[in-house]
PDB file of C-alpha atoms in Angstrom:
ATOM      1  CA  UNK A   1     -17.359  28.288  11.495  1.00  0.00           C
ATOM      2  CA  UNK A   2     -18.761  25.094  11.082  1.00  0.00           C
ATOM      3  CA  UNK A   3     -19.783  23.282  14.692  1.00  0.00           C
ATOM      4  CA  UNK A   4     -19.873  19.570  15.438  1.00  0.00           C
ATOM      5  CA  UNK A   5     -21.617  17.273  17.889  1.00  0.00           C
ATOM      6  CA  UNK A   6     -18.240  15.562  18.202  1.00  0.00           C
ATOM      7  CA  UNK A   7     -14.177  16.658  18.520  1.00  0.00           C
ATOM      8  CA  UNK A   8     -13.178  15.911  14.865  1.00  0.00           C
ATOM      9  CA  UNK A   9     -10.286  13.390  14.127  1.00  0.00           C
ATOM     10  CA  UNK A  10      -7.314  13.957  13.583  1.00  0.00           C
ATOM     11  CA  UNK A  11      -5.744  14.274   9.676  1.00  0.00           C
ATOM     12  CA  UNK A  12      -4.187  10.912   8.463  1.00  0.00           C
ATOM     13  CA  UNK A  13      -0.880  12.226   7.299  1.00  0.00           C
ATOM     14  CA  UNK A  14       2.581  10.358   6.447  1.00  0.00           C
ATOM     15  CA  UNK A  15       5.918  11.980   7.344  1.00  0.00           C
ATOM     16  CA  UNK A  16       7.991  13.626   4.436  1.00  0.00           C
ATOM     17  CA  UNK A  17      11.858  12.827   4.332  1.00  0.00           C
ATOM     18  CA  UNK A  18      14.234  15.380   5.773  1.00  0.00           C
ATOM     19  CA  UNK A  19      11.368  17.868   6.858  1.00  0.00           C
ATOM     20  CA  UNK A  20       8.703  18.711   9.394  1.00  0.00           C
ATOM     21  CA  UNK A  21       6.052  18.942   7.094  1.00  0.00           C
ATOM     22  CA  UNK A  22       3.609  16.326   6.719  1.00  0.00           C
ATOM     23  CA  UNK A  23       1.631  15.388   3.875  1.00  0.00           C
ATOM     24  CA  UNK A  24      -2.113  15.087   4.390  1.00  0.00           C
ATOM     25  CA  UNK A  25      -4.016  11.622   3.297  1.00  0.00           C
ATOM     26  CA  UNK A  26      -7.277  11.560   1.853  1.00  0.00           C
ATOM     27  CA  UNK A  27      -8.071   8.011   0.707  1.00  0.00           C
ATOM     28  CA  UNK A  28      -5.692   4.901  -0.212  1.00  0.00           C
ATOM     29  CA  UNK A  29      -6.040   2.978  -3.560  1.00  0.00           C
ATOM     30  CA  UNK A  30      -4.379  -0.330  -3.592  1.00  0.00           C
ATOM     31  CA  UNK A  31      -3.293  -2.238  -6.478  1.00  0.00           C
ATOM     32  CA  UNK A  32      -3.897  -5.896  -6.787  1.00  0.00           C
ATOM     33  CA  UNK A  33      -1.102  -8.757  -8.625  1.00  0.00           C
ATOM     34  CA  UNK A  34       0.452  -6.511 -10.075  1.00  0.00           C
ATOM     35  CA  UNK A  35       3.287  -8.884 -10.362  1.00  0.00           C
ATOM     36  CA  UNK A  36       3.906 -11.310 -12.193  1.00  0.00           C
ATOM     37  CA  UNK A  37       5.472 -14.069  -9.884  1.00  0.00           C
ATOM     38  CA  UNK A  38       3.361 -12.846  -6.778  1.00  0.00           C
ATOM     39  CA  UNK A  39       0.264 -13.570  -9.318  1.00  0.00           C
ATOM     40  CA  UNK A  40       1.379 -16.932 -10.035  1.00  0.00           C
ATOM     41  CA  UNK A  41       1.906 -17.631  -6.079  1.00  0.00           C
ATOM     42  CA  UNK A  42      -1.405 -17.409  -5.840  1.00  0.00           C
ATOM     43  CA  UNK A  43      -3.275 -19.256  -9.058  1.00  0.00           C
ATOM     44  CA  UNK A  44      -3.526 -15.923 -10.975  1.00  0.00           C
ATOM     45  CA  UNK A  45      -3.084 -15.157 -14.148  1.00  0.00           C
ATOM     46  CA  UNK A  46      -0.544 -12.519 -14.940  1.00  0.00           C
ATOM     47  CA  UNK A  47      -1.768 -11.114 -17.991  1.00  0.00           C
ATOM     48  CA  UNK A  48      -4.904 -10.073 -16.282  1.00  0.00           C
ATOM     49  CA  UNK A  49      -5.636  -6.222 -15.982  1.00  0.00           C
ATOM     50  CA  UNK A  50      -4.917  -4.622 -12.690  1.00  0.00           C
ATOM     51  CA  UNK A  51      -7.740  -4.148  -9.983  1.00  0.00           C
ATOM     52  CA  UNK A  52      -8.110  -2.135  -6.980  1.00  0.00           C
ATOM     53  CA  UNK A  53      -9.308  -2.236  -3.465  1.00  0.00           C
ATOM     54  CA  UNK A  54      -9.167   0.535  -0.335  1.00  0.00           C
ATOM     55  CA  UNK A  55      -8.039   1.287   3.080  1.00  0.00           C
ATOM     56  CA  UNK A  56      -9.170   4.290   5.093  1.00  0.00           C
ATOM     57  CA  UNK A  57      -6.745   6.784   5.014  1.00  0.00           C
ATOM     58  CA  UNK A  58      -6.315   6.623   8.998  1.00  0.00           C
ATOM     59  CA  UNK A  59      -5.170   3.097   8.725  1.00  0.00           C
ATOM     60  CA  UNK A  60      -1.677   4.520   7.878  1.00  0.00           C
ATOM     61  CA  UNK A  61       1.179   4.942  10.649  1.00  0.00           C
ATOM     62  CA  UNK A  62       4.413   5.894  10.422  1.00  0.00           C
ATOM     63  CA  UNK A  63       7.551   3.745  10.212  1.00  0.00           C
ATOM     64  CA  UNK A  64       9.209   2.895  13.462  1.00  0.00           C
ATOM     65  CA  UNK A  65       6.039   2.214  15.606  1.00  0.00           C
ATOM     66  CA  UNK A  66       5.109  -1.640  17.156  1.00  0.00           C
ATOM     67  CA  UNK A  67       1.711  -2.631  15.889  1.00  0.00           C
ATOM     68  CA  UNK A  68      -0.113  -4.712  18.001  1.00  0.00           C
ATOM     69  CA  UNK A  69      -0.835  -8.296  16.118  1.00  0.00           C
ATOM     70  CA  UNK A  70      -4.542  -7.149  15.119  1.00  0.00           C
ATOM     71  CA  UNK A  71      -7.782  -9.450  16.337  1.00  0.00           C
ATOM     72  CA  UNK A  72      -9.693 -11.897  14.064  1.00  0.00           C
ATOM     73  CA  UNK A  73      -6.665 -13.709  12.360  1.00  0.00           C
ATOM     74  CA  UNK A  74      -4.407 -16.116  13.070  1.00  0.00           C
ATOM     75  CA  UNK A  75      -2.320 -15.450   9.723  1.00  0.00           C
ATOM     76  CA  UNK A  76      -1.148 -11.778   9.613  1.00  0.00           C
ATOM     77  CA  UNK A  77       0.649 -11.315   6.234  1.00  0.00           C
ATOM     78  CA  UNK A  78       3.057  -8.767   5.205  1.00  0.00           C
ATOM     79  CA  UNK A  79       3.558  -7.372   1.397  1.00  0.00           C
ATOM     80  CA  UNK A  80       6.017  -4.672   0.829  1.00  0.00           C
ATOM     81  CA  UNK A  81       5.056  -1.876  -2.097  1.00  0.00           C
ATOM     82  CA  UNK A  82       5.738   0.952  -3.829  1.00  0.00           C
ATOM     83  CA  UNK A  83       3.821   3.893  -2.739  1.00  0.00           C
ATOM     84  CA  UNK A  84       2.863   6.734  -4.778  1.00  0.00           C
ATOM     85  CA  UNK A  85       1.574   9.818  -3.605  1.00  0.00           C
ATOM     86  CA  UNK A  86      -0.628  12.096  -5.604  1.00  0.00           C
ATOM     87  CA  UNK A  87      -0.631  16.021  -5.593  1.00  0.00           C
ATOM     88  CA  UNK A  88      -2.526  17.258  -8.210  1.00  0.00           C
ATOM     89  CA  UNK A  89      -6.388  16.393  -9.606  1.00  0.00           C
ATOM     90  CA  UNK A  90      -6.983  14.346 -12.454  1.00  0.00           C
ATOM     91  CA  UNK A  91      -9.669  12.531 -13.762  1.00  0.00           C
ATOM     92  CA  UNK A  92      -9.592   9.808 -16.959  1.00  0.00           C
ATOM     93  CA  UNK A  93      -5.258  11.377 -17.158  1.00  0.00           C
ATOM     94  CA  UNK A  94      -3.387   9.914 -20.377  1.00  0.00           C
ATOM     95  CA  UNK A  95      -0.776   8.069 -19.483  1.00  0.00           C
ATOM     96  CA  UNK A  96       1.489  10.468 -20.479  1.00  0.00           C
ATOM     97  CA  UNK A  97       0.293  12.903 -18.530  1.00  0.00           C
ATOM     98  CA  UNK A  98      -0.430  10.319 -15.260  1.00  0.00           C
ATOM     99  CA  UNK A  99       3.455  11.332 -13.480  1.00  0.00           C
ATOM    100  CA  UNK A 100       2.787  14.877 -13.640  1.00  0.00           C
ATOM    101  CA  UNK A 101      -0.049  14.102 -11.143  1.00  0.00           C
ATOM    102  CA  UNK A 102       2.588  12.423  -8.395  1.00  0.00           C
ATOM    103  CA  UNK A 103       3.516  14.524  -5.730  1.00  0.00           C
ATOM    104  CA  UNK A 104       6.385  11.843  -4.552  1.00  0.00           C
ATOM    105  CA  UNK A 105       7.060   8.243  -3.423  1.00  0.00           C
ATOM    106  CA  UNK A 106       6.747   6.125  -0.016  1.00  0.00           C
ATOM    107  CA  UNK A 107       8.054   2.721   0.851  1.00  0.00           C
ATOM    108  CA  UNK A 108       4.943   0.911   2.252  1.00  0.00           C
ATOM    109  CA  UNK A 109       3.828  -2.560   4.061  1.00  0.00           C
ATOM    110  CA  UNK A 110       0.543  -3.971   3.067  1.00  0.00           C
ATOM    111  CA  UNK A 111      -0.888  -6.549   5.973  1.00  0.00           C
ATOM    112  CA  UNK A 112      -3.490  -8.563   5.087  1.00  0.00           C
ATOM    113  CA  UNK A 113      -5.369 -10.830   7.461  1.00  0.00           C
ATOM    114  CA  UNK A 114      -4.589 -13.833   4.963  1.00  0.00           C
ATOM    115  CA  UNK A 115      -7.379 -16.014   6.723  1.00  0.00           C
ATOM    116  CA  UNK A 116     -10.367 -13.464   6.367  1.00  0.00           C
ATOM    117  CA  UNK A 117      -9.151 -12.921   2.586  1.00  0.00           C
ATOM    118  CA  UNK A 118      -9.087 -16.528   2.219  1.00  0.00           C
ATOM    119  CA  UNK A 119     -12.358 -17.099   3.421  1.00  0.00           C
ATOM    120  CA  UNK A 120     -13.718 -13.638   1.733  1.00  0.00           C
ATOM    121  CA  UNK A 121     -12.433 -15.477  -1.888  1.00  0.00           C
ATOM    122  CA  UNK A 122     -14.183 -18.293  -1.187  1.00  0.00           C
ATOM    123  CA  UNK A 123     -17.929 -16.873   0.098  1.00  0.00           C
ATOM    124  CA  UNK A 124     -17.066 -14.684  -3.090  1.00  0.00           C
ATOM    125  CA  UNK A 125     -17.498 -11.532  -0.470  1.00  0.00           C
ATOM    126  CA  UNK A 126     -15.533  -7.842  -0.529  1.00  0.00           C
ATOM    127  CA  UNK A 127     -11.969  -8.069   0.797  1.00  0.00           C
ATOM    128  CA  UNK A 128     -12.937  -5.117   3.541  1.00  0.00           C
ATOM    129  CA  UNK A 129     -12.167  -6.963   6.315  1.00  0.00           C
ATOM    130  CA  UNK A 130      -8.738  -8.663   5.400  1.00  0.00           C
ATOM    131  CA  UNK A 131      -7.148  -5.488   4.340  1.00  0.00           C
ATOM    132  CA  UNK A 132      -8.711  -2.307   6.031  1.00  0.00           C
ATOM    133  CA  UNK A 133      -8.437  -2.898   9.317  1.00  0.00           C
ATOM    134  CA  UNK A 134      -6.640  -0.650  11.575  1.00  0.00           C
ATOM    135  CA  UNK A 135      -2.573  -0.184  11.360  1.00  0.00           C
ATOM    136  CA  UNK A 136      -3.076  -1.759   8.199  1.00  0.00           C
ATOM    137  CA  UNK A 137      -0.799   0.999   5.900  1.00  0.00           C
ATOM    138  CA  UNK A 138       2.467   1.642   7.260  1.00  0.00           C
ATOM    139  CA  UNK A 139       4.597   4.244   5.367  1.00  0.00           C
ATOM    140  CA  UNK A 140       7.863   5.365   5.419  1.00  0.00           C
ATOM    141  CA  UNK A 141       8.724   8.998   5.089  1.00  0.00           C
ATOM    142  CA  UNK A 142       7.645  10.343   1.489  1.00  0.00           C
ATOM    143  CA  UNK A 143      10.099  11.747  -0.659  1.00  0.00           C
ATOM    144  CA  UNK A 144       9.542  14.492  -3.369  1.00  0.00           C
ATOM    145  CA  UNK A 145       9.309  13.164  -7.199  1.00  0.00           C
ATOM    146  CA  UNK A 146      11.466  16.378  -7.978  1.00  0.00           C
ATOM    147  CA  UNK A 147      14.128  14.699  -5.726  1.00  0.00           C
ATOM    148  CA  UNK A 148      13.709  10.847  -6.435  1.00  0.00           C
ATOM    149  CA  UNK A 149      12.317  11.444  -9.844  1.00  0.00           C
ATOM    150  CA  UNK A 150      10.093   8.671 -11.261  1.00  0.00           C
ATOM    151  CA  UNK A 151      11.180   4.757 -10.571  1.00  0.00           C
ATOM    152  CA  UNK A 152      10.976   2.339 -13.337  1.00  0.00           C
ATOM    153  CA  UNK A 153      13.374  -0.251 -11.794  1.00  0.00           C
ATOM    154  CA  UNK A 154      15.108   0.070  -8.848  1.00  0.00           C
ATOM    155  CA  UNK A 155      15.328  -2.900  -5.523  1.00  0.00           C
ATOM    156  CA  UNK A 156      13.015  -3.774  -3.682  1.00  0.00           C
ATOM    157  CA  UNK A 157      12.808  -5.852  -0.336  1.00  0.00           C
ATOM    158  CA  UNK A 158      11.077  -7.014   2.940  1.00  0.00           C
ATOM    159  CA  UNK A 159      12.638  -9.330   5.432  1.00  0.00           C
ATOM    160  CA  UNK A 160      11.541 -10.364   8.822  1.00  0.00           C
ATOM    161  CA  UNK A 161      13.864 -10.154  11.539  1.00  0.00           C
ATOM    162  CA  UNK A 162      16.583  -9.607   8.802  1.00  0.00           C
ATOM    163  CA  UNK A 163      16.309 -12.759   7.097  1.00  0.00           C
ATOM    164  CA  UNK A 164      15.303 -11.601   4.002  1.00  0.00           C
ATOM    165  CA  UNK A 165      11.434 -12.754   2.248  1.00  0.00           C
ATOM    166  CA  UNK A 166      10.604 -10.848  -0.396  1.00  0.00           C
ATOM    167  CA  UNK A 167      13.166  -9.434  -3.087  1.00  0.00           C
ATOM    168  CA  UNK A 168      12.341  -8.195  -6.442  1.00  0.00           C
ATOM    169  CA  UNK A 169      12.823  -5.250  -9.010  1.00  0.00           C
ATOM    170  CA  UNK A 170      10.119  -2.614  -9.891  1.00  0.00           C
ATOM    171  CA  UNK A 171      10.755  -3.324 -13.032  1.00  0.00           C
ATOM    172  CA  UNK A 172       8.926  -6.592 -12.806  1.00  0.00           C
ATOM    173  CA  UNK A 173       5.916  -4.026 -11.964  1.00  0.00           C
ATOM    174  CA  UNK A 174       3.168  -5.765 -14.632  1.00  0.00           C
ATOM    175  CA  UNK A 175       1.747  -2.112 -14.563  1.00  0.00           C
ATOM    176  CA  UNK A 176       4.149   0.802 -13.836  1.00  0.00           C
ATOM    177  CA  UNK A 177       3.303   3.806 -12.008  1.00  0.00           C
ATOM    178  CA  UNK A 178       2.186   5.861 -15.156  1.00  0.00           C
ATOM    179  CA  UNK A 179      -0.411   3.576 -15.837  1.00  0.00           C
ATOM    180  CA  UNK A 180      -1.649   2.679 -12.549  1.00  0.00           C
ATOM    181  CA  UNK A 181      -2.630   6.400 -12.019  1.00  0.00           C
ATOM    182  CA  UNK A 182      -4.018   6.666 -15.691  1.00  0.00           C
ATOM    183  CA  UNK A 183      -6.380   3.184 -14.855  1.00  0.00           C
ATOM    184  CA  UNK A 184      -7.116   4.349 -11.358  1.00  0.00           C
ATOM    185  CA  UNK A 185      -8.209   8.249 -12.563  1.00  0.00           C
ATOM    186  CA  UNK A 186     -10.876   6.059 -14.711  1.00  0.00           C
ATOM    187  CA  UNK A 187     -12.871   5.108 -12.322  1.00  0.00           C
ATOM    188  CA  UNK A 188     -12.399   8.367  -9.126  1.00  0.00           C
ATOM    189  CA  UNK A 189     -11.223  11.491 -10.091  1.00  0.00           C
ATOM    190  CA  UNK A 190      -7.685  11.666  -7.954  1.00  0.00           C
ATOM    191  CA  UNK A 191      -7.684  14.064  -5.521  1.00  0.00           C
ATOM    192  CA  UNK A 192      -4.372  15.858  -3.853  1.00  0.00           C
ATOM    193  CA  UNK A 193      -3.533  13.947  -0.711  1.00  0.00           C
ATOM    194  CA  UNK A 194      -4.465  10.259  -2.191  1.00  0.00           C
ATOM    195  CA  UNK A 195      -2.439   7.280  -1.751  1.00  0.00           C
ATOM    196  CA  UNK A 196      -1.848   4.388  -4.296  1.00  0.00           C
ATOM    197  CA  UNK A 197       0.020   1.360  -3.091  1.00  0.00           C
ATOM    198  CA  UNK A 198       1.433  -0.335  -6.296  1.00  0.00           C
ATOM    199  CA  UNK A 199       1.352  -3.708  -5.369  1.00  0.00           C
ATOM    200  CA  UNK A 200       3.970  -6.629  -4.434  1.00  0.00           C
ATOM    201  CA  UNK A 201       6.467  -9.012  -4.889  1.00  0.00           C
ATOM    202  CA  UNK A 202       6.500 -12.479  -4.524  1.00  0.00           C
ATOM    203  CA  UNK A 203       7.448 -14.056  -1.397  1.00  0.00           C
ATOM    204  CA  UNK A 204       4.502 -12.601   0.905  1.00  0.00           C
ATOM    205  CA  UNK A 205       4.184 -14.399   4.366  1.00  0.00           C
ATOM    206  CA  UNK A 206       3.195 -14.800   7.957  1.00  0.00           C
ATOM    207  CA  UNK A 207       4.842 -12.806  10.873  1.00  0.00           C
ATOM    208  CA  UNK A 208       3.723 -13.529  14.482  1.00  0.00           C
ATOM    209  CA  UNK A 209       3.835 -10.840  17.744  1.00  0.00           C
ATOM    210  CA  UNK A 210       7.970 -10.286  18.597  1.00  0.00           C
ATOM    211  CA  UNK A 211       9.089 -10.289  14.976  1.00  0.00           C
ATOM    212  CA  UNK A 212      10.277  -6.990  13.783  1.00  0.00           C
ATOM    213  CA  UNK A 213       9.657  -6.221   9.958  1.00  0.00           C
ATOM    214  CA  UNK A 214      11.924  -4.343   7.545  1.00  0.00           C
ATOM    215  CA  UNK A 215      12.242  -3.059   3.623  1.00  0.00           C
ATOM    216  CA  UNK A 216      13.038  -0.792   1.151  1.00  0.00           C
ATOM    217  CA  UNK A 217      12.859   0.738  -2.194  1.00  0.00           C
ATOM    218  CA  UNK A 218      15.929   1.430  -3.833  1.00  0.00           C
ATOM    219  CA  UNK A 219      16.232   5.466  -3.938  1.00  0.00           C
ATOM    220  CA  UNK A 220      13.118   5.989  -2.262  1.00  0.00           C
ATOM    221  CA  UNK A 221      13.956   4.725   1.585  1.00  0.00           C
ATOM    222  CA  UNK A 222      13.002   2.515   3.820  1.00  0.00           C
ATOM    223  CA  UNK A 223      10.893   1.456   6.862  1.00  0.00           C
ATOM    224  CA  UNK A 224      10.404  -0.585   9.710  1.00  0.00           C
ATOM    225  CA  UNK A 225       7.892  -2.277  12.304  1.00  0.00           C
ATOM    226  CA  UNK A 226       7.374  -4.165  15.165  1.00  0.00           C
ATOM    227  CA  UNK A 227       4.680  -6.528  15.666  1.00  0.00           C
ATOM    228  CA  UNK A 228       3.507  -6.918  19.098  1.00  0.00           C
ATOM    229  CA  UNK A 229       0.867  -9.055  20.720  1.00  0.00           C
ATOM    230  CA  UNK A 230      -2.719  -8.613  20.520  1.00  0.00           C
ATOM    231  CA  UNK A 231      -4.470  -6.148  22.144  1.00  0.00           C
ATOM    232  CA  UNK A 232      -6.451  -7.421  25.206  1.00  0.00           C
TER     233      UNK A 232
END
């Protein structure tokens, strides 16, 4: 047995709908504009290929928990996504093999210190800091791709204390699932227990300490936080 100078962590691991079980997390691939109208919010161009940046995998937390409003920003963003869950290896998969590779689907909330992005864009510096902070993944409960089966189109929606902000179709995805998981196998090999947030809508925006956020994916479920006020 292997011994260690210090306790080791505990697993990163998101819920699974209807059971007990959990599913393990390894690492969490994010998808950049990969929108078409949330590009164009922004001074992107649409037609550009998709790009990724990461989160460690203990920056997810379950739906239904308050997360305090998180230090070094004064504009906390939220962008609702598609998550897709991986649960078998692959490296450089076809794209019509990519779906065999996904273990199931998760409704997910990226927040993004907009201010430290901003500035990050600007200094022409890594993103690290306005997206991989802690509490920065929420996820709903996963559900099976053998129950959901694969979702090309389908609702999805975010609204802050239930006025509604962002509401699209995952059919407006620029890059569907199959070939987000084909691109992303290019560069890591995927691994059992990854993540891959897919990206958002348009209509991303602030929410302050008190406000209470809420979405969905049509078929896959939903979830729900609380943002409280900073820690002290």
């Amino acid at each position: 047995m292997t011994a260690y100078v210090l306790p080791v962590p505990p697993t990163p691991s998101v819920a699974i709908a209807n059971s007990g079980e959990r599913f393990a997390v390894r690492r969490i691939f994010c998808v950049g504009r990969n929108y078409a109208a949330h590009a164009r919010e922004f001074g992107n161009d649409e037609r550009d290929p998709p790009f990724f940046f990461t989160k460690p995998a203990d920056a997810v937390v379950d739906s239904g928990i308050d997360i305090p409003y998180p230090p070094l920003t004064e504009n906390l963003h939220f962008e609702i996504e598609l998550v897709v869950a991986i649960g078998t290896s692959g490296f450089r998969i076809s794209r019509d093999k990519a779906l065999d590779h996904v273990w199931g689907y998760a409704v997910g909330i990226d927040l993004t210190r907009r201010d430290l992005q901003d500035a990050a864009k600007k200094a022409a510096r890594p993103w690290d800091w306005s997206k991989a902070f802690d509490r920065s993944a929420p996820c709903g409960p996963l559900v099976a791709a053998r129950k959901s089966g694969h979702p090309a189109k389908g609702r999805i929606w975010l609204a802050v204390d239930g006025a509604v902000k962002q509401d699209a179709d995952l059919a407006e995805l620029i890059w569907p699932v199959a070939d987000i998981v084909s691109i992303c196998s290019e560069a890591v090999e995927l691994q059992p227990g990854d993540l891959i947030f897919t990206g958002t809508p348009a209509g991303v925006g602030a929410v302050k300490p008190g406000e209470t956020i809420s979405g969905g994916v049509d078929g896959i479920g939903t979830i729900e936080i609380a943002i409280g006020q900073p820690k002290s």
